[in-house]
DNA sequence: TTGTGACTAAAAGTCCGTG
DNA sequence: TCACGGACTTTTAGTCACA
């Protein structure tokens, strides 16, 4: 699996766990609603700064998101 | 400290620990020599994909780089 | 509430060079 | 070996109307 796909899956997982809409996540992170949609569908390769902004709203540490992404990219096949 | 500055410091730290030149790091990661220089000087905001590419060459897990960056951005004030 | 195409502005990333 | 810069191409950031 490639990195942007994994990012999208992890992002969506945390967002849904917290019952936040794409729109509210976008607002909190200073991003656009449609951009969150693009990220979740693996259509964009976010910068590290964007990762940090999103992490803050999701109340999860950036390294934890990256760790989950690594697990999808390098280990798990699910 | 902002994220791109922290990224540059962490990147340079790991690169020097491993005695790799900017040029060899760039080659290994499929990037340009001058771009590594820009990153180390905090002049660019790398994508998450770039983080992963660099991590591979430095033989350090991406989440570990991010953790170090967090420590600089959120904790230390130097 | 979200997916999507189409778009412009901005930034990533390359390639040339110098000191 | 690296900092630094100009000029460049490619991709992301960010926005809109619409389904």
CSV table of C-alpha atoms (C1' of nucleotides) in Angstrom, one decimal:
chain,number,residue,atom,x,y,z
A,1,UNK,CA,0.0,0.0,0.0
A,2,UNK,CA,1.3,3.4,-0.7
A,3,UNK,CA,1.8,6.2,1.8
A,4,UNK,CA,-1.0,8.5,0.8
A,5,UNK,CA,-3.5,5.7,0.8
A,6,UNK,CA,-2.4,4.7,4.3
A,7,UNK,CA,-2.6,8.3,5.4
A,8,UNK,CA,-6.1,8.5,4.2
A,9,UNK,CA,-7.2,5.3,6.0
A,10,UNK,CA,-5.6,6.3,9.3
A,11,UNK,CA,-7.0,9.8,9.1
A,12,UNK,CA,-10.5,8.6,8.5
A,13,UNK,CA,-10.2,6.0,11.3
A,14,UNK,CA,-9.3,8.6,13.9
A,15,UNK,CA,-11.8,11.1,12.6
A,16,UNK,CA,-14.7,8.6,12.8
A,17,UNK,CA,-13.5,7.3,16.3
A,18,UNK,CA,-13.9,10.9,17.4
A,19,UNK,CA,-17.2,11.5,15.6
A,20,UNK,CA,-15.9,14.6,13.9
A,21,UNK,CA,-17.1,15.6,10.4
A,22,UNK,CA,-14.7,16.4,7.7
A,23,UNK,CA,-16.0,19.9,7.8
A,24,UNK,CA,-15.2,20.3,11.5
A,25,UNK,CA,-11.8,18.7,11.2
A,26,UNK,CA,-11.0,21.0,8.4
A,27,UNK,CA,-12.1,24.1,10.3
A,28,UNK,CA,-10.1,23.1,13.4
A,29,UNK,CA,-7.0,22.5,11.3
A,30,UNK,CA,-7.3,25.6,9.2
A,31,UNK,CA,-7.9,23.5,6.0
A,32,UNK,CA,-10.6,23.1,3.5
A,33,UNK,CA,-13.4,20.5,3.8
A,34,UNK,CA,-12.7,19.2,0.3
A,35,UNK,CA,-9.0,18.9,1.0
A,36,UNK,CA,-9.8,16.6,3.9
A,37,UNK,CA,-11.9,14.5,1.5
A,38,UNK,CA,-8.9,14.4,-0.9
A,39,UNK,CA,-6.6,13.3,1.9
A,40,UNK,CA,-8.9,10.5,3.0
A,41,UNK,CA,-9.2,9.2,-0.5
A,42,UNK,CA,-5.4,9.2,-0.9
A,43,UNK,CA,-5.4,11.9,-3.6
A,44,UNK,CA,-2.9,14.2,-1.9
A,45,UNK,CA,0.5,13.9,-0.2
A,46,UNK,CA,0.2,16.1,2.8
A,47,UNK,CA,3.2,18.0,4.2
A,48,UNK,CA,4.5,17.2,7.7
A,49,UNK,CA,3.0,20.6,8.8
A,50,UNK,CA,-0.4,19.4,7.6
A,51,UNK,CA,0.1,16.2,9.6
A,52,UNK,CA,0.7,18.2,12.7
A,53,UNK,CA,-2.3,20.5,12.2
A,54,UNK,CA,-4.6,17.5,11.8
A,55,UNK,CA,-3.1,15.6,14.7
A,56,UNK,CA,-3.9,18.5,17.0
A,57,UNK,CA,-7.6,18.5,16.1
A,58,UNK,CA,-7.8,14.7,16.4
A,59,UNK,CA,-6.0,14.9,19.8
A,60,UNK,CA,-3.5,12.3,18.8
A,61,UNK,CA,0.2,12.7,18.7
A,62,UNK,CA,1.7,13.1,15.2
A,63,UNK,CA,4.1,10.2,15.7
A,64,UNK,CA,1.2,7.9,16.5
A,65,UNK,CA,-0.4,8.7,13.2
A,66,UNK,CA,2.9,8.0,11.4
A,67,UNK,CA,3.3,4.7,13.4
A,68,UNK,CA,-0.1,3.6,12.2
A,69,UNK,CA,0.7,4.6,8.6
A,70,UNK,CA,4.0,2.6,8.8
A,71,UNK,CA,2.0,-0.4,10.0
A,72,UNK,CA,-0.2,-0.2,6.9
A,73,UNK,CA,2.6,0.5,4.5
A,74,UNK,CA,5.2,-1.9,5.7
A,75,UNK,CA,3.5,-4.6,7.7
A,76,UNK,CA,-0.2,-5.2,7.6
A,77,UNK,CA,-1.9,-6.5,4.5
A,78,UNK,CA,-5.5,-5.8,5.7
B,1,UNK,CA,10.2,26.5,17.2
B,2,UNK,CA,8.4,25.8,14.0
B,3,UNK,CA,8.0,22.4,12.3
B,4,UNK,CA,10.2,22.9,9.3
B,5,UNK,CA,13.1,24.2,11.5
B,6,UNK,CA,12.7,21.2,13.8
B,7,UNK,CA,12.6,18.9,10.8
B,8,UNK,CA,15.9,20.3,9.6
B,9,UNK,CA,17.6,19.9,13.0
B,10,UNK,CA,16.5,16.3,13.4
B,11,UNK,CA,17.4,15.4,9.8
B,12,UNK,CA,20.9,16.8,10.1
B,13,UNK,CA,21.4,15.1,13.5
B,14,UNK,CA,20.6,11.7,12.1
B,15,UNK,CA,22.5,12.2,8.9
B,16,UNK,CA,25.7,13.3,10.7
B,17,UNK,CA,25.3,10.4,13.2
B,18,UNK,CA,25.4,8.1,10.2
B,19,UNK,CA,28.2,10.0,8.4
B,20,UNK,CA,26.2,10.3,5.3
B,21,UNK,CA,26.7,13.3,2.9
B,22,UNK,CA,23.8,15.4,1.8
B,23,UNK,CA,24.5,14.1,-1.7
B,24,UNK,CA,24.4,10.5,-0.8
B,25,UNK,CA,21.2,11.0,1.3
B,26,UNK,CA,19.6,12.7,-1.6
B,27,UNK,CA,20.6,10.0,-4.0
B,28,UNK,CA,19.3,7.2,-1.7
B,29,UNK,CA,16.0,9.0,-1.2
B,30,UNK,CA,15.5,9.9,-4.9
B,31,UNK,CA,15.8,13.6,-4.1
B,32,UNK,CA,18.0,16.5,-5.1
B,33,UNK,CA,21.2,17.4,-3.3
B,34,UNK,CA,20.1,21.1,-3.0
B,35,UNK,CA,16.7,20.1,-1.6
B,36,UNK,CA,18.3,18.2,1.3
B,37,UNK,CA,20.2,21.4,2.0
B,38,UNK,CA,17.0,23.4,2.0
B,39,UNK,CA,15.3,21.0,4.3
B,40,UNK,CA,18.2,21.1,6.8
B,41,UNK,CA,18.0,24.9,6.8
B,42,UNK,CA,14.3,24.8,7.5
B,43,UNK,CA,13.5,26.4,4.1
B,44,UNK,CA,11.0,23.8,2.9
B,45,UNK,CA,8.0,21.8,4.3
B,46,UNK,CA,8.5,18.2,3.2
B,47,UNK,CA,5.6,15.9,2.4
B,48,UNK,CA,5.0,12.8,4.5
B,49,UNK,CA,6.2,10.8,1.5
B,50,UNK,CA,9.5,12.6,1.6
B,51,UNK,CA,9.8,11.9,5.3
B,52,UNK,CA,9.4,8.2,4.6
B,53,UNK,CA,11.9,8.3,1.8
B,54,UNK,CA,14.5,10.0,4.0
B,55,UNK,CA,13.8,7.8,7.0
B,56,UNK,CA,14.6,4.7,4.9
B,57,UNK,CA,18.0,6.0,3.9
B,58,UNK,CA,18.8,7.0,7.5
B,59,UNK,CA,17.6,3.6,8.7
B,60,UNK,CA,15.3,5.2,11.3
B,61,UNK,CA,11.6,4.7,11.6
B,62,UNK,CA,9.5,7.6,10.3
B,63,UNK,CA,7.6,7.8,13.6
B,64,UNK,CA,10.9,8.2,15.5
B,65,UNK,CA,11.8,11.3,13.4
B,66,UNK,CA,8.4,12.7,14.0
B,67,UNK,CA,8.7,12.1,17.8
B,68,UNK,CA,12.0,14.0,17.8
B,69,UNK,CA,10.4,16.8,15.9
B,70,UNK,CA,7.5,16.9,18.4
B,71,UNK,CA,10.0,17.2,21.2
B,72,UNK,CA,11.6,20.2,19.6
B,73,UNK,CA,8.3,21.9,18.6
B,74,UNK,CA,6.2,21.4,21.7
B,75,UNK,CA,8.6,21.0,24.5
B,76,UNK,CA,12.0,22.6,24.1
B,77,UNK,CA,12.2,26.4,23.8
B,78,UNK,CA,15.8,26.7,22.5
C,1,DT,C1',-22.3,15.0,5.2
C,2,DT,C1',-19.2,13.7,1.6
C,3,DG,C1',-17.2,12.8,-3.4
C,4,DT,C1',-15.7,14.9,-7.3
C,5,DG,C1',-13.9,17.8,-11.4
C,6,DA,C1',-12.0,21.9,-12.5
C,7,DC,C1',-9.5,25.4,-11.4
C,8,DT,C1',-5.7,29.2,-9.5
C,9,DA,C1',-2.1,30.2,-6.2
C,10,DA,C1',1.5,28.5,-3.7
C,11,DA,C1',4.9,25.4,-2.5
C,12,DA,C1',7.6,21.1,-3.4
C,13,DG,C1',11.3,19.5,-5.6
C,14,DT,C1',15.1,19.9,-9.8
C,15,DC,C1',18.9,21.6,-12.2
C,16,DC,C1',22.2,24.9,-13.2
C,17,DG,C1',25.8,27.3,-11.0
C,18,DT,C1',29.2,30.0,-7.4
C,19,DG,C1',32.2,30.5,-3.2
D,1,DT,C1',31.3,18.8,1.4
D,2,DC,C1',28.0,22.3,1.9
D,3,DA,C1',25.4,27.0,1.8
D,4,DC,C1',23.3,29.6,-1.1
D,5,DG,C1',20.8,31.5,-5.2
D,6,DG,C1',18.1,31.9,-9.8
D,7,DA,C1',15.2,29.7,-12.9
D,8,DC,C1',12.6,26.1,-13.7
D,9,DT,C1',8.8,22.0,-13.6
D,10,DT,C1',5.7,19.3,-11.0
D,11,DT,C1',2.7,18.7,-7.3
D,12,DT,C1',0.1,20.3,-3.4
D,13,DA,C1',-2.8,23.8,-1.1
D,14,DG,C1',-6.9,25.7,-1.2
D,15,DT,C1',-11.6,27.0,-3.3
D,16,DC,C1',-15.9,26.5,-5.9
D,17,DA,C1',-20.2,24.6,-7.9
D,18,DC,C1',-22.6,20.5,-8.1
D,19,DA,C1',-24.1,15.7,-7.5
